[in-house]
Each structure stands twice: as structure tokens, then as C-alpha cells.
N, CA, C and O atoms as a DFTB+ gen file, in Angstrom:
332 C
 N C O
     1  1       0.841      -1.166       0.000
     2  2       0.000       0.000       0.000
     3  2       0.887       1.230       0.000
     4  3       1.840       1.319       0.774
     5  1       0.573       2.175      -0.867
     6  2       1.330       3.412      -0.904
     7  2       0.405       4.593      -0.647
     8  3      -0.791       4.543      -0.937
     9  1       0.977       5.644      -0.103
    10  2       0.245       6.872       0.173
    11  2       1.069       8.058      -0.254
    12  3       1.959       7.920      -1.093
    13  1       0.799       9.213       0.297
    14  2       1.469      10.442      -0.108
    15  2       2.968      10.437       0.188
    16  3       3.724      11.150      -0.472
    17  1       3.409       9.650       1.165
    18  2       4.835       9.614       1.526
    19  2       5.497       8.292       1.181
    20  3       6.570       7.989       1.703
    21  1       4.888       7.507       0.324
    22  2       5.488       6.235      -0.069
    23  2       4.743       5.053       0.527
    24  3       3.525       5.096       0.699
    25  1       5.486       3.992       0.843
    26  2       4.879       2.758       1.342
    27  2       4.296       2.979       2.739
    28  3       4.983       3.434       3.654
    29  1       3.011       2.645       2.878
    30  2       2.336       2.752       4.176
    31  2       2.373       1.443       4.935
    32  3       2.456       1.425       6.163
    33  1       2.311       0.353       4.198
    34  2       2.294      -0.958       4.826
    35  2       1.989      -2.027       3.807
    36  3       1.952      -1.774       2.603
    37  1       1.770      -3.233       4.314
    38  2       1.596      -4.393       3.444
    39  2       0.386      -5.206       3.882
    40  3       0.178      -5.452       5.070
    41  1      -0.407      -5.617       2.895
    42  2      -1.497      -6.556       3.141
    43  2      -0.951      -7.953       2.974
    44  3      -0.115      -8.194       2.103
    45  1      -1.407      -8.874       3.791
    46  2      -1.004     -10.271       3.632
    47  2      -2.196     -11.162       3.935
    48  3      -3.140     -10.766       4.618
    49  1      -2.122     -12.383       3.404
    50  2      -3.188     -13.355       3.642
    51  2      -2.611     -14.753       3.627
    52  3      -1.684     -15.043       2.871
    53  1      -3.161     -15.623       4.465
    54  2      -2.770     -17.029       4.514
    55  2      -4.024     -17.874       4.675
    56  3      -4.658     -17.864       5.730
    57  1      -4.379     -18.606       3.620
    58  2      -5.531     -19.501       3.721
    59  2      -5.254     -20.630       4.708
    60  3      -6.157     -21.059       5.427
    61  1      -4.017     -21.113       4.748
    62  2      -3.663     -22.210       5.657
    63  2      -3.872     -21.811       7.118
    64  3      -4.286     -22.632       7.937
    65  1      -3.587     -20.562       7.436
    66  2      -3.750     -20.062       8.807
    67  2      -5.097     -19.380       9.020
    68  3      -5.405     -18.947      10.130
    69  1      -5.904     -19.282       7.956
    70  2      -7.191     -18.572       8.012
    71  2      -7.009     -17.167       8.590
    72  3      -7.729     -16.752       9.499
    73  1      -6.021     -16.441       8.035
    74  2      -5.708     -15.119       8.558
    75  2      -5.347     -14.162       7.433
    76  3      -4.849     -14.564       6.382
    77  1      -5.611     -12.893       7.683
    78  2      -5.216     -11.811       6.783
    79  2      -5.101     -10.554       7.628
    80  3      -5.805     -10.402       8.626
    81  1      -4.209      -9.652       7.225
    82  2      -4.047      -8.435       8.006
    83  2      -3.293      -7.389       7.203
    84  3      -2.893      -7.619       6.062
    85  1      -3.110      -6.242       7.826
    86  2      -2.321      -5.139       7.292
    87  2      -1.183      -4.897       8.267
    88  3      -1.410      -4.752       9.468
    89  1       0.032      -4.853       7.760
    90  2       1.205      -4.566       8.594
    91  2       1.746      -3.199       8.201
    92  3       2.217      -3.028       7.076
    93  1       1.689      -2.213       9.109
    94  2       2.164      -0.875       8.769
    95  2       3.682      -0.824       8.616
    96  3       4.414      -1.533       9.307
    97  1       4.134       0.018       7.710
    98  2       5.568       0.246       7.515
    99  2       6.142       0.967       8.738
   100  3       7.223       0.625       9.217
   101  1       5.408       1.968       9.237
   102  2       5.845       2.767      10.384
   103  2       4.665       2.880      11.352
   104  3       3.710       3.609      11.081
   105  1       4.724       2.176      12.459
   106  2       3.590       2.145      13.389
   107  2       3.299       3.504      14.019
   108  3       2.198       3.719      14.526
   109  1       4.252       4.417      13.997
   110  2       4.046       5.738      14.575
   111  2       3.488       6.760      13.602
   112  3       3.209       7.895      13.991
   113  1       3.322       6.379      12.351
   114  2       2.856       7.301      11.320
   115  2       1.330       7.287      11.257
   116  3       0.731       6.222      11.104
   117  1       0.700       8.444      11.372
   118  2      -0.760       8.525      11.393
   119  2      -1.384       8.059      10.081
   120  3      -2.428       7.406      10.098
   121  1      -0.767       8.382       8.946
   122  2      -1.317       7.949       7.660
   123  2      -1.309       6.421       7.565
   124  3      -2.272       5.823       7.085
   125  1      -0.221       5.789       8.021
   126  2      -0.152       4.322       8.037
   127  2      -1.203       3.746       8.975
   128  3      -1.854       2.752       8.655
   129  1      -1.365       4.374      10.128
   130  2      -2.347       3.918      11.113
   131  2      -3.765       3.979      10.543
   132  3      -4.522       3.013      10.638
   133  1      -4.112       5.113       9.956
   134  2      -5.452       5.276       9.388
   135  2      -5.690       4.307       8.238
   136  3      -6.778       3.745       8.111
   137  1      -4.681       4.112       7.406
   138  2      -4.796       3.153       6.309
   139  2      -5.013       1.750       6.862
   140  3      -5.843       0.996       6.353
   141  1      -4.271       1.408       7.897
   142  2      -4.416       0.097       8.528
   143  2      -5.820      -0.135       9.056
   144  3      -6.381      -1.216       8.875
   145  1      -6.393       0.871       9.708
   146  2      -7.761       0.740      10.221
   147  2      -8.753       0.486       9.088
   148  3      -9.657      -0.340       9.213
   149  1      -8.573       1.199       7.993
   150  2      -9.459       1.024       6.838
   151  2      -9.351      -0.379       6.283
   152  3     -10.360      -1.037       6.032
   153  1      -8.100      -0.843       6.089
   154  2      -7.909      -2.181       5.523
   155  2      -8.382      -3.273       6.465
   156  3      -8.966      -4.259       6.014
   157  1      -8.148      -3.124       7.751
   158  2      -8.619      -4.128       8.708
   159  2     -10.141      -4.208       8.715
   160  3     -10.707      -5.294       8.834
   161  1     -10.800      -3.068       8.590
   162  2     -12.256      -3.055       8.517
   163  2     -12.743      -3.771       7.260
   164  3     -13.706      -4.535       7.315
   165  1     -12.087      -3.530       6.137
   166  2     -12.473      -4.185       4.885
   167  2     -12.211      -5.690       4.952
   168  3     -13.015      -6.481       4.460
   169  1     -11.098      -6.085       5.553
   170  2     -10.803      -7.513       5.699
   171  2     -11.831      -8.190       6.606
   172  3     -12.270      -9.305       6.321
   173  1     -12.214      -7.528       7.686
   174  2     -13.224      -8.076       8.602
   175  2     -14.555      -8.250       7.876
   176  3     -15.229      -9.266       8.045
   177  1     -14.928      -7.275       7.081
   178  2     -16.172      -7.358       6.314
   179  2     -16.140      -8.539       5.349
   180  3     -17.123      -9.271       5.227
   181  1     -15.016      -8.725       4.665
   182  2     -14.879      -9.853       3.737
   183  2     -14.968     -11.178       4.497
   184  3     -15.612     -12.118       4.032
   185  1     -14.330     -11.252       5.652
   186  2     -14.392     -12.455       6.491
   187  2     -15.828     -12.745       6.916
   188  3     -16.286     -13.886       6.861
   189  1     -16.524     -11.701       7.336
   190  2     -17.910     -11.861       7.779
   191  2     -18.823     -12.340       6.650
   192  3     -19.861     -12.951       6.905
   193  1     -18.437     -12.065       5.405
   194  2     -19.208     -12.536       4.254
   195  2     -18.780     -13.933       3.817
   196  3     -19.286     -14.455       2.824
   197  1     -17.850     -14.540       4.553
   198  2     -17.458     -15.917       4.274
   199  2     -16.337     -16.086       3.270
   200  3     -16.089     -17.202       2.814
   201  1     -15.646     -15.000       2.909
   202  2     -14.536     -15.116       1.968
   203  2     -13.300     -15.682       2.653
   204  3     -13.044     -15.395       3.823
   205  1     -12.539     -16.483       1.927
   206  2     -11.253     -16.953       2.444
   207  2     -10.297     -15.761       2.448
   208  3     -10.565     -14.760       1.783
   209  1      -9.184     -15.848       3.188
   210  2      -8.227     -14.747       3.185
   211  2      -7.747     -14.366       1.781
   212  3      -7.671     -13.180       1.461
   213  1      -7.425     -15.350       0.943
   214  2      -6.948     -15.014      -0.403
   215  2      -8.063     -14.430      -1.266
   216  3      -7.803     -13.563      -2.101
   217  1      -9.295     -14.890      -1.078
   218  2     -10.427     -14.308      -1.807
   219  2     -10.647     -12.858      -1.374
   220  3     -10.922     -11.989      -2.201
   221  1     -10.524     -12.611      -0.086
   222  2     -10.673     -11.248       0.425
   223  2      -9.604     -10.338      -0.158
   224  3      -9.902      -9.230      -0.602
   225  1      -8.362     -10.804      -0.157
   226  2      -7.267     -10.003      -0.686
   227  2      -7.477      -9.709      -2.166
   228  3      -7.236      -8.588      -2.614
   229  1      -7.919     -10.697      -2.922
   230  2      -8.184     -10.495      -4.346
   231  2      -9.302      -9.471      -4.552
   232  3      -9.208      -8.613      -5.429
   233  1     -10.350      -9.563      -3.749
   234  2     -11.472      -8.627      -3.877
   235  2     -11.060      -7.205      -3.526
   236  3     -11.540      -6.244      -4.128
   237  1     -10.182      -7.077      -2.563
   238  2      -9.823      -5.758      -2.058
   239  2      -8.687      -5.080      -2.815
   240  3      -8.118      -4.109      -2.316
   241  1      -8.345      -5.562      -3.995
   242  2      -7.263      -4.937      -4.754
   243  2      -7.715      -3.703      -5.514
   244  3      -6.889      -3.031      -6.132
   245  1      -8.994      -3.388      -5.486
   246  2      -9.481      -2.156      -6.105
   247  2      -9.075      -0.976      -5.222
   248  3      -9.094      -1.096      -3.997
   249  1      -8.709       0.156      -5.817
   250  2      -8.293       1.321      -5.021
   251  2      -9.384       1.792      -4.067
   252  3     -10.569       1.769      -4.399
   253  1      -8.968       2.220      -2.880
   254  2      -9.906       2.781      -1.903
   255  2     -10.308       4.201      -2.277
   256  3     -11.488       4.548      -2.238
   257  1      -9.333       5.014      -2.637
   258  2      -9.593       6.393      -3.030
   259  2      -8.418       6.882      -3.857
   260  3      -7.515       6.109      -4.174
   261  1      -8.423       8.145      -4.204
   262  2      -7.396       8.692      -5.094
   263  2      -6.009       8.775      -4.455
   264  3      -5.029       8.929      -5.184
   265  1      -5.882       8.682      -3.149
   266  2      -4.589       8.809      -2.492
   267  2      -3.917       7.475      -2.201
   268  3      -2.706       7.435      -1.988
   269  1      -4.667       6.394      -2.187
   270  2      -4.101       5.091      -1.858
   271  2      -4.157       4.216      -3.096
   272  3      -5.215       4.057      -3.706
   273  1      -3.023       3.651      -3.464
   274  2      -3.000       2.775      -4.629
   275  2      -2.823       1.331      -4.181
   276  3      -2.412       1.058      -3.053
   277  1      -3.139       0.417      -5.083
   278  2      -3.017      -1.002      -4.792
   279  2      -2.311      -1.693      -5.940
   280  3      -2.060      -1.086      -6.981
   281  1      -1.997      -2.936      -5.752
   282  2      -1.379      -3.752      -6.785
   283  2      -2.275      -4.965      -7.002
   284  3      -2.826      -5.518      -6.050
   285  1      -2.418      -5.376      -8.266
   286  2      -3.288      -6.521      -8.504
   287  2      -2.641      -7.790      -7.950
   288  3      -1.418      -7.863      -7.826
   289  1      -3.452      -8.774      -7.621
   290  2      -2.998      -9.980      -6.919
   291  2      -1.981     -10.772      -7.734
   292  3      -1.055     -11.350      -7.164
   293  1      -2.136     -10.811      -9.058
   294  2      -1.187     -11.541      -9.901
   295  2       0.198     -10.911      -9.816
   296  3       1.196     -11.617      -9.675
   297  1       0.260      -9.591      -9.903
   298  2       1.545      -8.899      -9.793
   299  2       2.161      -9.097      -8.418
   300  3       3.374      -9.271      -8.296
   301  1       1.334      -9.073      -7.386
   302  2       1.826      -9.290      -6.027
   303  2       2.436     -10.672      -5.883
   304  3       3.505     -10.822      -5.290
   305  1       1.764     -11.686      -6.423
   306  2       2.299     -13.045      -6.355
   307  2       3.629     -13.139      -7.088
   308  3       4.548     -13.811      -6.619
   309  1       3.744     -12.468      -8.244
   310  2       5.002     -12.481      -8.990
   311  2       6.116     -11.810      -8.189
   312  3       7.244     -12.302      -8.156
   313  1       5.800     -10.692      -7.548
   314  2       6.799      -9.990      -6.745
   315  2       7.283     -10.833      -5.573
   316  3       8.479     -10.866      -5.283
   317  1       6.370     -11.508      -4.906
   318  2       6.750     -12.274      -3.723
   319  2       7.405     -13.601      -4.058
   320  3       8.091     -14.186      -3.220
   321  1       7.198     -14.083      -5.286
   322  2       7.827     -15.353      -5.662
   323  2       9.202     -15.148      -6.284
   324  3       9.907     -16.118      -6.563
   325  1       9.590     -13.889      -6.505
   326  2      10.912     -13.608      -7.058
   327  2      10.982     -13.677      -8.570
   328  3      12.080     -13.674      -9.126
   329  1       9.851     -13.739      -9.255
   330  2       9.830     -13.787     -10.721
   331  2       9.692     -12.418     -11.305
   332  3       9.657     -12.268     -12.526
């Protein structure tokens, strides 16, 4: 996740652990904190609708607003696999 000052944090998901969350880049930064609250709320909503963590992450790749950008799930998988 990026914002006005660069990377705010990272979304992650694990179907094996039935978990997903947002990890802030800087826990003391208010923009990172606010972004984290937004993403955690969206992840909770997806969970409450019965989505798996990876399904939730895929659904939530659409931008929240004009200041926060996202990366599509395919590109994210490529980045994390080293390809």
C-alpha cells in the first residue's frame, strides 16, 4: 500500500492459517495507522461474508480512493515469488 509519503504498509493473507491483516511500515505514522484501520475493517467485512483470506485479498485490490493505490494480486504473487 502506498500513500502520499510512499509505502504505508503491506497486506497479507494465509488460507492455511485462516488469517489476513495489514502490517504498517511505520507504526508511529498517522497515515499508516489510518490506512491500517481502513484495511482491517475491509478484511473483517470480507471475512464476515465468508470469503477466504486469499479471496478477500483479491477482492480488495481495487483502489480505496485517489490517495491510496493497490497492486493486482497476480503482480503481487510475482513480486513475492521472485519472478
